[in-house]
CSV table of C-alpha atoms in Angstrom, one decimal:
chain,number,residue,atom,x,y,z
A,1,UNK,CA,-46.9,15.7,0.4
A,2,UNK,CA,-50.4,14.1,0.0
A,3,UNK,CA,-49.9,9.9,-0.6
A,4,UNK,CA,-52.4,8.3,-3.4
A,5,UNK,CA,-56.1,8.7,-2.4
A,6,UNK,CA,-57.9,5.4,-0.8
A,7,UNK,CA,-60.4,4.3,-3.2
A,8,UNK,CA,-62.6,3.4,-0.4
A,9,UNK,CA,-65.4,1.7,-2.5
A,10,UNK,CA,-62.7,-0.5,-4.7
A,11,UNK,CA,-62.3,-2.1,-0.9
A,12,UNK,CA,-65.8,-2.6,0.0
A,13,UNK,CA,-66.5,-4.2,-3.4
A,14,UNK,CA,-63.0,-6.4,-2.7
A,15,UNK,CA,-64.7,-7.3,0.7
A,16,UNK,CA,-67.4,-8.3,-0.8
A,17,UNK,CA,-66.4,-10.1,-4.1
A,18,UNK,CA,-64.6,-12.0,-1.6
A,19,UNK,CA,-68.1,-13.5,0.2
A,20,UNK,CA,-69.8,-13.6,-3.4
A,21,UNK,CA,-66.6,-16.0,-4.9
A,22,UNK,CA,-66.5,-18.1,-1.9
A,23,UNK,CA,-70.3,-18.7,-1.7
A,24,UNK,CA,-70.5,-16.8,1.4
A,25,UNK,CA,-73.0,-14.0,0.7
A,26,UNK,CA,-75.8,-13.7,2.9
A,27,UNK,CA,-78.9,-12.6,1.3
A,28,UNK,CA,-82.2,-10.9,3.6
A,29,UNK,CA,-85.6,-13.1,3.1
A,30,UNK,CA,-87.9,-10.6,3.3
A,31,UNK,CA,-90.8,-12.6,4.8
A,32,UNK,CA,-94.6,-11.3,6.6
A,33,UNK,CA,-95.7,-13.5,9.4
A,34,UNK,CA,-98.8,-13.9,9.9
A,35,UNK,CA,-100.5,-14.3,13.3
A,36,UNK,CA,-102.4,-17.4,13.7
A,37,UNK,CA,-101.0,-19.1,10.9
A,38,UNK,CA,-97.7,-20.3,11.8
A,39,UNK,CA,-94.7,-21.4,10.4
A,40,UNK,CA,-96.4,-19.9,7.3
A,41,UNK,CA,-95.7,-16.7,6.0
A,42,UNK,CA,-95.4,-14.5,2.7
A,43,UNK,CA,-92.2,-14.3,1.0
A,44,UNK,CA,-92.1,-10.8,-0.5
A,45,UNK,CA,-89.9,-11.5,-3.7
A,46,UNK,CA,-87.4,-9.3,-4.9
A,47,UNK,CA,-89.7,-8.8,-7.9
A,48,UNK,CA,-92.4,-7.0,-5.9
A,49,UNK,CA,-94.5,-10.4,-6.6
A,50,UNK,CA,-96.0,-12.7,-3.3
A,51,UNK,CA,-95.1,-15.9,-2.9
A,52,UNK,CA,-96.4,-18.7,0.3
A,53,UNK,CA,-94.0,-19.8,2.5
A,54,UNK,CA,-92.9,-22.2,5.2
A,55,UNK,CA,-90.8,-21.3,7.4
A,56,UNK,CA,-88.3,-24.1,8.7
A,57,UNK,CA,-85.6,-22.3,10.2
A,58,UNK,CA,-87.2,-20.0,12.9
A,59,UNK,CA,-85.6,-19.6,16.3
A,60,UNK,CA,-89.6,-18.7,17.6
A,61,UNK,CA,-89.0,-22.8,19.0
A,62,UNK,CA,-93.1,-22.9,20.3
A,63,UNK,CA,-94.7,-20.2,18.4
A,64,UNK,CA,-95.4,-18.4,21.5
A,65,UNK,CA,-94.7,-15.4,19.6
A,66,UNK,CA,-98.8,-15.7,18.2
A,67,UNK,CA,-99.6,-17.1,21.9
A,68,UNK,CA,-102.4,-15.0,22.6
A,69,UNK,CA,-102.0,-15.1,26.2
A,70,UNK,CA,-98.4,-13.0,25.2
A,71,UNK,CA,-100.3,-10.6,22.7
A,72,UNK,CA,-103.0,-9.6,25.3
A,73,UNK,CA,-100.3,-8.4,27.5
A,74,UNK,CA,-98.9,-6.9,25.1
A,75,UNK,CA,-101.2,-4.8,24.1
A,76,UNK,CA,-102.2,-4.2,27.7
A,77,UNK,CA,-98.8,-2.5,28.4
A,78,UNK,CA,-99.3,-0.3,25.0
A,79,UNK,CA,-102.2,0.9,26.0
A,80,UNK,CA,-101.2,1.6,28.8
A,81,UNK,CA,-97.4,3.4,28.6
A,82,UNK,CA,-97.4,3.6,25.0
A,83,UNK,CA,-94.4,2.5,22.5
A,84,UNK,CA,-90.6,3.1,24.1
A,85,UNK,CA,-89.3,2.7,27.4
A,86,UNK,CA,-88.0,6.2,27.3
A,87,UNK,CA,-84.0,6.1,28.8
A,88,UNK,CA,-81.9,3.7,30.0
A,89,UNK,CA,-82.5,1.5,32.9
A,90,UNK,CA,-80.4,4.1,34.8
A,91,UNK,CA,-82.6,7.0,34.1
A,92,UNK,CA,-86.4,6.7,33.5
A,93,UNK,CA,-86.4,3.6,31.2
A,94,UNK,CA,-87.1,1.2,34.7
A,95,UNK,CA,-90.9,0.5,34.5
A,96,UNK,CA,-93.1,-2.1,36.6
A,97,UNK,CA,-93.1,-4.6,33.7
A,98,UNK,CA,-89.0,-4.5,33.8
A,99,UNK,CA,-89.5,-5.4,37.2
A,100,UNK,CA,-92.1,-8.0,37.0
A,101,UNK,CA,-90.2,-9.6,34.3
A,102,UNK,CA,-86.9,-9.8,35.9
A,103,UNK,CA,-88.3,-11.4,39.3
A,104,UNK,CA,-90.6,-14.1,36.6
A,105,UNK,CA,-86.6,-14.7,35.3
A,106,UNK,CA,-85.2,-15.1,38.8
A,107,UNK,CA,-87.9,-17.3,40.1
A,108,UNK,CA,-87.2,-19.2,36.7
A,109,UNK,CA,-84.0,-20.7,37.6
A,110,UNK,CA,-84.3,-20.2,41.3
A,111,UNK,CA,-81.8,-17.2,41.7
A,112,UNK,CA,-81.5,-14.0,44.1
A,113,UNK,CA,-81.8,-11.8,40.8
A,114,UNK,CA,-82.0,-11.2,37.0
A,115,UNK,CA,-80.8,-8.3,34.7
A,116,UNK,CA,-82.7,-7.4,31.2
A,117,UNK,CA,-80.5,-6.4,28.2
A,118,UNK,CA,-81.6,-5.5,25.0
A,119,UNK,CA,-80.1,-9.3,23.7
A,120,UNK,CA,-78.9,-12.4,25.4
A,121,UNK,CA,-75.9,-11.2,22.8
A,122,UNK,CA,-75.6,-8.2,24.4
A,123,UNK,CA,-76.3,-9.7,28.2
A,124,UNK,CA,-72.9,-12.0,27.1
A,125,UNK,CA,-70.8,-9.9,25.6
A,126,UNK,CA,-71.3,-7.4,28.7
A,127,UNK,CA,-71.1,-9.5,31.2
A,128,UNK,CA,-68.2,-11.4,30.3
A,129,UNK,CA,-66.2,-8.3,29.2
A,130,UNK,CA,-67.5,-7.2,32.5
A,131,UNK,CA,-66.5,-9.7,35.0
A,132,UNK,CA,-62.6,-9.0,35.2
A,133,UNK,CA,-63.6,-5.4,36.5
A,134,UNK,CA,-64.9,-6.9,39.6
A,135,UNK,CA,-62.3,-9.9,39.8
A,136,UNK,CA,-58.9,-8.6,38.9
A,137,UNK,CA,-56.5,-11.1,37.8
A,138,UNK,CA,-59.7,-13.6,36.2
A,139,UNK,CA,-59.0,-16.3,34.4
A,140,UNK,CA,-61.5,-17.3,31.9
A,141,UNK,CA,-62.0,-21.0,30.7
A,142,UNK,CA,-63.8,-20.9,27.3
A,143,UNK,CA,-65.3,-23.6,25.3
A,144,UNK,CA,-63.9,-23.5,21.6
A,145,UNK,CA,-67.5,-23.6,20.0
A,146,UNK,CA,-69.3,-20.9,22.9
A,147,UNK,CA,-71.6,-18.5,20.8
A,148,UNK,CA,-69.4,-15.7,19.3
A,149,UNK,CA,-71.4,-13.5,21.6
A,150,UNK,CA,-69.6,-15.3,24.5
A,151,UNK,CA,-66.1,-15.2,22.3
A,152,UNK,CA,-66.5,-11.5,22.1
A,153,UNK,CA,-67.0,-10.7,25.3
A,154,UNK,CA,-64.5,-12.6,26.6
A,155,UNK,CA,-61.6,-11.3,23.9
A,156,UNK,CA,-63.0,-7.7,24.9
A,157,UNK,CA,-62.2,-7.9,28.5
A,158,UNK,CA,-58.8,-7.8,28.6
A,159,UNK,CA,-58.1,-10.5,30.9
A,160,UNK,CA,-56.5,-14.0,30.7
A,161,UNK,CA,-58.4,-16.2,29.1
A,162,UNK,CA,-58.0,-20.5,28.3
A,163,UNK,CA,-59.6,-22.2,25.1
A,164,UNK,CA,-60.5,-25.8,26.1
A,165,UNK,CA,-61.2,-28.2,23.4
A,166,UNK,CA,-65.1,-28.7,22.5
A,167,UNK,CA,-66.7,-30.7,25.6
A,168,UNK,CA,-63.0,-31.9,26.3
A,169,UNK,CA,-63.0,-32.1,30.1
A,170,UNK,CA,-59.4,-33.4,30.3
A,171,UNK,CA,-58.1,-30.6,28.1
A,172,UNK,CA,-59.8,-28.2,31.0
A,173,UNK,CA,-58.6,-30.1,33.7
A,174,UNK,CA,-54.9,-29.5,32.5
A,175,UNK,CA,-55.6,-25.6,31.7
A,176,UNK,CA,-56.9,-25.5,35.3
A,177,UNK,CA,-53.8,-27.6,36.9
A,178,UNK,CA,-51.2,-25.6,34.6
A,179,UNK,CA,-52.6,-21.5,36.3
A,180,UNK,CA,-52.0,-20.8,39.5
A,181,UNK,CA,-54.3,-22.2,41.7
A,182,UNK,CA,-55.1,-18.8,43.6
A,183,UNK,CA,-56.0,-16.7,40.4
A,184,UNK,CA,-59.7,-16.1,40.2
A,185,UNK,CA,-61.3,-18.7,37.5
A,186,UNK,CA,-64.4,-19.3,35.7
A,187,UNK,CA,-65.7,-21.5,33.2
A,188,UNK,CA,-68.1,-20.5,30.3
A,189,UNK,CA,-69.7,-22.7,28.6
A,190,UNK,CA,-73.1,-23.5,27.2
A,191,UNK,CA,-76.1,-26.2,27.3
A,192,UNK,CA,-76.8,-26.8,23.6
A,193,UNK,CA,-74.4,-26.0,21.4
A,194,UNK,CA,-77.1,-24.5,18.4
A,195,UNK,CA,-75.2,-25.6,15.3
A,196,UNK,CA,-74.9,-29.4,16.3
A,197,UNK,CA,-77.2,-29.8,18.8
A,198,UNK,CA,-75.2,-31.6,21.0
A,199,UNK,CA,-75.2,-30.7,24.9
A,200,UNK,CA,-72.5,-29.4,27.0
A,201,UNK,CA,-71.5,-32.1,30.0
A,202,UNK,CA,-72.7,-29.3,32.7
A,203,UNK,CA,-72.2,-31.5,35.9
A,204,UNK,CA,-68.9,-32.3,34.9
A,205,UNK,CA,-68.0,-29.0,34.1
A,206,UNK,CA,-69.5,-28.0,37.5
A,207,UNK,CA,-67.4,-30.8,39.6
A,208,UNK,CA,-64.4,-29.4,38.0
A,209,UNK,CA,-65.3,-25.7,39.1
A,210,UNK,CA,-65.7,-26.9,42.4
A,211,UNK,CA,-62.4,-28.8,42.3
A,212,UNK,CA,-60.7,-25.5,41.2
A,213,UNK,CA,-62.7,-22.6,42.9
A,214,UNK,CA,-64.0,-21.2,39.6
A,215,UNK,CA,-67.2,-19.5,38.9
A,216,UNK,CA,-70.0,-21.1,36.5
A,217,UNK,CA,-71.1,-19.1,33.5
A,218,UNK,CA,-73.7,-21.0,31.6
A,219,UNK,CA,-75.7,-19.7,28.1
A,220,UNK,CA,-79.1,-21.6,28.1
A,221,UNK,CA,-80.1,-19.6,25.1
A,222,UNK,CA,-81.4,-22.6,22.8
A,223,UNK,CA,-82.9,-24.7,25.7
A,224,UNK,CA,-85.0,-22.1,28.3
A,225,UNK,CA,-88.4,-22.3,28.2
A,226,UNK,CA,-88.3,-25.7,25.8
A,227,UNK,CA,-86.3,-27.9,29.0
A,228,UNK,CA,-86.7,-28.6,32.8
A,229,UNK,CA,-90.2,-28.7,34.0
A,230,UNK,CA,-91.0,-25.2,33.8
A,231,UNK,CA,-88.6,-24.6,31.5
A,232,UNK,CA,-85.6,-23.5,33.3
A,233,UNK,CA,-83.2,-24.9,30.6
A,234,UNK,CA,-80.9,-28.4,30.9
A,235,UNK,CA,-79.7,-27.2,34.3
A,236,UNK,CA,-82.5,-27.3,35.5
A,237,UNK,CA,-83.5,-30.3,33.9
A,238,UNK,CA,-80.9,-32.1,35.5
A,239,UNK,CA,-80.9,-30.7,39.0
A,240,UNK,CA,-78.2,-28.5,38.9
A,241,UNK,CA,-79.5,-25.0,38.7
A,242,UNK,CA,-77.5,-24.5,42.5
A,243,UNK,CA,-74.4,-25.1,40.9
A,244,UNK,CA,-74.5,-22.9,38.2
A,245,UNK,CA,-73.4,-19.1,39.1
A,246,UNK,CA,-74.4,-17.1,36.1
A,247,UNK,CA,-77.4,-18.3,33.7
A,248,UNK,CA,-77.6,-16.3,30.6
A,249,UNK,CA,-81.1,-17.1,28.7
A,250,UNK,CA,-82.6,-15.6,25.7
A,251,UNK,CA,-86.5,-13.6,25.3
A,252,UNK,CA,-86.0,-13.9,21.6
A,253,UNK,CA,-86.2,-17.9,21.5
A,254,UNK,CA,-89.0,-20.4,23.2
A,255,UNK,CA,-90.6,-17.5,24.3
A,256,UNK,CA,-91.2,-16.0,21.3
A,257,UNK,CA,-90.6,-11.7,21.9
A,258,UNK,CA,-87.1,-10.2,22.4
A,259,UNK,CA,-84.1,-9.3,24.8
A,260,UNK,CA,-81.7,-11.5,27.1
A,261,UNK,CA,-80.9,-11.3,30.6
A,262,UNK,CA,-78.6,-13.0,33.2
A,263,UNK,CA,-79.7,-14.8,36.3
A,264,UNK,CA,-77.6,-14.9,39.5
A,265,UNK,CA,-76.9,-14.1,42.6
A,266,UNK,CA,-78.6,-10.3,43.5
A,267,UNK,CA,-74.8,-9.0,44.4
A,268,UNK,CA,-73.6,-10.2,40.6
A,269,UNK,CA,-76.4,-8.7,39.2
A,270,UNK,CA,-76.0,-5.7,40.6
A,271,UNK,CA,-72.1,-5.4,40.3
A,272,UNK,CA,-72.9,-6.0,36.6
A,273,UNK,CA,-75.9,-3.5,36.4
A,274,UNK,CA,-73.2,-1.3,37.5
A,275,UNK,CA,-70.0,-1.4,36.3
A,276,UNK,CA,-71.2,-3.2,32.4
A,277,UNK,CA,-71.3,-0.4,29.7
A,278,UNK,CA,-73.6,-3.0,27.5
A,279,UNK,CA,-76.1,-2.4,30.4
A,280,UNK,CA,-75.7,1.3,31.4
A,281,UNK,CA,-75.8,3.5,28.1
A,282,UNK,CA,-78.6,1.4,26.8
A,283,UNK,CA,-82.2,2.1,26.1
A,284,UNK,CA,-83.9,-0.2,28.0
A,285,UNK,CA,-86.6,-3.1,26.5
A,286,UNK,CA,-89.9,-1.3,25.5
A,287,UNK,CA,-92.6,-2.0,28.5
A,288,UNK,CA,-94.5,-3.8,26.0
A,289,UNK,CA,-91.5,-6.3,24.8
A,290,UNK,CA,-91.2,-6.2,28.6
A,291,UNK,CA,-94.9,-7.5,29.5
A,292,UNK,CA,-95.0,-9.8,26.9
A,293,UNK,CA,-92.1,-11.6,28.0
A,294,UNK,CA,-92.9,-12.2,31.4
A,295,UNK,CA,-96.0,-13.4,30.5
A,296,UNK,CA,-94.9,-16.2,27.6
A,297,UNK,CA,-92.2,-17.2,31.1
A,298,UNK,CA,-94.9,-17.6,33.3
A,299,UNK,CA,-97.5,-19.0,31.2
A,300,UNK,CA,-94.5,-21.7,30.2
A,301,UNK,CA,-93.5,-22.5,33.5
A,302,UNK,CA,-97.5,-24.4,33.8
A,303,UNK,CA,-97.6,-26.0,30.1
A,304,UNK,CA,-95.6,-28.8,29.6
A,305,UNK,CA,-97.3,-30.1,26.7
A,306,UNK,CA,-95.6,-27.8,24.3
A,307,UNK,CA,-92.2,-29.1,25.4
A,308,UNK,CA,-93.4,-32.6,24.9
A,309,UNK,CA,-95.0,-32.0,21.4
A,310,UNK,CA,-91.7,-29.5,20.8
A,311,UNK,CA,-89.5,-32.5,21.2
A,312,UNK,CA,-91.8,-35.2,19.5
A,313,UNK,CA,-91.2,-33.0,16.2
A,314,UNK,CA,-88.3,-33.4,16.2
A,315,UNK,CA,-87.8,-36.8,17.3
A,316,UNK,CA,-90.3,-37.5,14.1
A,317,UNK,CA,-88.1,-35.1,11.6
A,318,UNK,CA,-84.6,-36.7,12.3
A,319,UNK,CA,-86.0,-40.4,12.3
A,320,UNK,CA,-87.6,-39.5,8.8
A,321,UNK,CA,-84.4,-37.5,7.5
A,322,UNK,CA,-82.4,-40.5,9.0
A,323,UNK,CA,-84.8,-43.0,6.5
A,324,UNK,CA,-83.6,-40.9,3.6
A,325,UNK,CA,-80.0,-41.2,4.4
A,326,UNK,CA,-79.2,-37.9,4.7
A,327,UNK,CA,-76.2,-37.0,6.9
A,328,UNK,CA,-78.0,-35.5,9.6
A,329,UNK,CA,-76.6,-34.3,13.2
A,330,UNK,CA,-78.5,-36.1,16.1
A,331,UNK,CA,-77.4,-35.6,19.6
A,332,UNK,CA,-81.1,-35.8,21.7
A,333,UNK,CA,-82.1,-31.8,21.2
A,334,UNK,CA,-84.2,-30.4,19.1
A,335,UNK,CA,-82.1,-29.2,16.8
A,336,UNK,CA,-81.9,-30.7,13.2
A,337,UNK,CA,-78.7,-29.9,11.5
A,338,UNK,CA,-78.2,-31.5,7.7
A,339,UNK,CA,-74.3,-31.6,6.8
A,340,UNK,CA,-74.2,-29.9,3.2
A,341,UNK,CA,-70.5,-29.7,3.3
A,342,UNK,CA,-70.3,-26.7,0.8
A,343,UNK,CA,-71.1,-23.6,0.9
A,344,UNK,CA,-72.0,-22.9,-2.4
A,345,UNK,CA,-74.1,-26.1,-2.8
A,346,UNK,CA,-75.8,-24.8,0.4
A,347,UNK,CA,-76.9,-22.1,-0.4
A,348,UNK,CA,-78.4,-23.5,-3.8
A,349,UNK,CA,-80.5,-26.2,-2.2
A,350,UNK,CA,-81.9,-23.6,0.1
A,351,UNK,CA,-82.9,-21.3,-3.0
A,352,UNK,CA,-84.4,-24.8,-4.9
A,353,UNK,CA,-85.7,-25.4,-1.3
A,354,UNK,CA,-87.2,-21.7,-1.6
A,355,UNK,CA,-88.3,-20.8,-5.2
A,356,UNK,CA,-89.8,-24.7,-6.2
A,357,UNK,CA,-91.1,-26.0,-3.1
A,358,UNK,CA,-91.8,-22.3,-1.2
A,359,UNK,CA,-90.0,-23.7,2.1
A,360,UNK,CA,-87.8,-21.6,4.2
A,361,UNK,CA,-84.3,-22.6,5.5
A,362,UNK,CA,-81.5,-20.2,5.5
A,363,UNK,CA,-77.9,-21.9,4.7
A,364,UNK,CA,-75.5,-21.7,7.9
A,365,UNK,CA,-72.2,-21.3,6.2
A,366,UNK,CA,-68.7,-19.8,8.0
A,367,UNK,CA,-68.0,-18.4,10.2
A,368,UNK,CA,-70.7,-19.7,12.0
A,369,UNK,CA,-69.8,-23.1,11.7
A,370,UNK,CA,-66.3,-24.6,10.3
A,371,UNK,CA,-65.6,-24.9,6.6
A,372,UNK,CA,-66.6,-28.0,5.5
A,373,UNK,CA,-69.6,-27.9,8.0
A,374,UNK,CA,-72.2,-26.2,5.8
A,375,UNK,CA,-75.2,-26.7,6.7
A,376,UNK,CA,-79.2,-26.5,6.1
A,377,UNK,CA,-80.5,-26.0,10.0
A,378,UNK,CA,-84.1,-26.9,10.5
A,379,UNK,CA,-86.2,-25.8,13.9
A,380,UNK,CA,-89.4,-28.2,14.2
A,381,UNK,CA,-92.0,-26.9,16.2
A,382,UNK,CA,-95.5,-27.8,17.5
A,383,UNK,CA,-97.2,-25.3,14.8
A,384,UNK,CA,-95.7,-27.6,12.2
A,385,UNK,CA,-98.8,-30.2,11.3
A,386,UNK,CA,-97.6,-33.1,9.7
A,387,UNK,CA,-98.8,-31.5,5.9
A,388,UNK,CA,-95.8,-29.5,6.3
A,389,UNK,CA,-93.4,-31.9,7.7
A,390,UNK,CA,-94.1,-34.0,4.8
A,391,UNK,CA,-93.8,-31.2,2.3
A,392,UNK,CA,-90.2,-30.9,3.6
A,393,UNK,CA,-89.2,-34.6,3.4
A,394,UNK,CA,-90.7,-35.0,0.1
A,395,UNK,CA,-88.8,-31.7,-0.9
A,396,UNK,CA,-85.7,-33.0,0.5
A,397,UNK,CA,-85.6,-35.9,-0.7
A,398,UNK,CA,-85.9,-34.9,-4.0
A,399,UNK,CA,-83.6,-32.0,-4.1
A,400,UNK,CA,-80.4,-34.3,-2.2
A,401,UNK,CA,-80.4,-36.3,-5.1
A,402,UNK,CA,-80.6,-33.4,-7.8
A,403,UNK,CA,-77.7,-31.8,-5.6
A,404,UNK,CA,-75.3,-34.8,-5.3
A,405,UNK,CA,-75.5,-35.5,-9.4
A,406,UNK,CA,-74.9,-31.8,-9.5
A,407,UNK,CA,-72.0,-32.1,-7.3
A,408,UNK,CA,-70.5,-35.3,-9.2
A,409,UNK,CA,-71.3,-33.3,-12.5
A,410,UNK,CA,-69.2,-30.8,-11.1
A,411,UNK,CA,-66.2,-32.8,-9.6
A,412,UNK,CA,-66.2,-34.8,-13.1
């Protein structure tokens, strides 16, 4: 006896009316940047119509992704392999510039080794799913705010794991006293944390590795290429790039292309180049991305002055978003988090922020951070001139008080 049909779309409308009620929706900008003149671009309306844009919430940190220095080798390797890599890194998708690019990463933070994946998600979530393969019986100790990438992996690989509190180094130290002290460990954390900004107390964390014979896993996504003097991320800022087993870092960020990778010894890497599915059954980078990529690393490991001007940004955007009163997040990065609180008012200063001033900042609303934690997220960089960094003060300025008689309208 058949049962009632499913009514399959009545679900996915559910699913969605749920995001919609909640303010949750996430809408697609559909922006053209243009070489040469970034952070501006063209926001293609819904419309059809064209409007000017700045764009204030870009991950490309130094805007080496118009560098020309990346684009010439770029368009070196096209010319010379053409578009795709052509298989997986197992089977005719290794080229020269996967090479040369891998040994640029491994010089970078002073390892044996790198591996390239497609995305530094993809190089967490298959390395850490990975890991209890080649250490049966692994313990995991996670931070409670690691990128979901590092969540995922670590919920996928079917091994113990630990949640310590956020940065909380006595809540570690009594996971790590409470397992048994010959269980494999390791502890996964990161270096910023990109929602607040705030760094992750990485000597600490290594002492108590040490302390408990556990592995280091570190995610540097949000700080290679923009800390350390060649860029080698807040380890290697702070000297402690020895201490630090795994370093996953991200192509997609400072310098400006795409793909993530690992960093470690060359007997991890290739344990993880060959047991980690993420790794094996995918196509690998295109030569080009490939090229590209190496040369934004190298060229970054000489030029300090974009790391200064990077961080002088946004020393100058928080101190002036500070002068307005606005409820910013300031721990010493780069990062420039403003606490909205709501996700619906979120969302509609970004639109105001969007359709009357023609600046770009997408709302960060759960699950990527709490409830209650809404947020506009702004990314200063050295291409923003101080024409645009007024535009966005005077814009904000004026909008936060339009918003908060809104919201008192509303709670009235």
């Amino acid at each position: 006896m058949k049962g009632t049909p499913v009514d399959y779309s009545a679900k996915l409308d559910s699913a969605l009316d749920r995001l919609h009620e909640e303010g949750r929706y996430r809408t697609f900008i559909d922006i053209e940047r243009t070489r040469g003149q970034f952070p501006h671009a063209v926001w293609n309306k819904p419309d059809g119509s064209k409007a000017p844009v700045t764009v204030w919430c870009g991950n490309d940190y130094l805007g080496m992704g118009q560098h020309p220095v990346v684009l010439a080798a770029m368009h070196e390797a096209i010319e010379a392999t053409g578009a795709g890599s052509g298989g997986t890194r197992n089977i005719s998708g290794t080229t020269v510039y996967h090479k040369r690019l891998e040994a640029e990463l491994a010089d970078l933070h002073q390892k044996e080794a790198a591996l390239l994946f497609t995305s530094a998600y993809i190089a967490n979530d298959a390395t850490l799913s990975t890991l209890p393969k080649l250490f049966p019986g692994l313990i995991i100790y996670s931070d409670a705010l690691n990128h979901a990438s590092m969540i995922e992996g670590v919920r996928r690989n079917g091994g113990a794991k630990r949640i310590f509190r956020h940065n909380d180094l006595d809540h570690l130290r009594e996971l790590l006293e409470a397992d048994d002290s010959d269980a494999p460990k390791l502890i996964a954390f990161e270096s910023i944390y990109s929602m607040d900004g705030d760094f992750g107390p990485i000597k600490e964390l290594c002492d108590l590795a040490d302390e408990f014979g556990a592995l280091t896993y570190i995610d540097e996504v949000h700080a290679v290429g923009m800390y350390g003097p060649r860029g080698g991320g807040v380890a290697e800022r702070d000297g402690l790039l020895e201490r630090i087993d795994i370093i996953n870092g991200t192509l997609a960020k400072a310098y400006g292309v795409m793909g993530g990778y690992i960093a470690a010894s060359a007997k991890m890497c290739d344990a993880i180049r060959s047991y980690a599915p993420g790794f094996i059954f995918t196509t690998s980078l295109p030569p080009a991305v490939a090229a590209g990529a190496a040369a934004s690393v190298a060229f970054l490991k000489q030029d300090q002055e974009l790391r200064v001007q990077h961080q002088t940004q946004a020393k100058i955007l928080k101190l002036r978003l500070k002068g307005l009163g606005l409820p910013i997040v300031d721990h010493g990065s780069h990062i420039v988090p403003v606490i909205v609180g709501n996700p619906v008012h979120t969302k509609m200063m970004s639109d105001m922020l969007l359709e009357e001033h023609g600046i770009y900042a997408q709302p960060i609303n759960f699950p990527t951070v709490p409830r209650g934690t809404e947020r506009l997220r702004f990314t200063p960089s050295p291409v923003h001139g101080p024409g645009e960094m007024d535009a966005l003060v005077s814009a904000l300025d004026g909008l936060w008080s339009h918003c908060a008689l809104n919201r008192a309208e509303m709670a009235g």
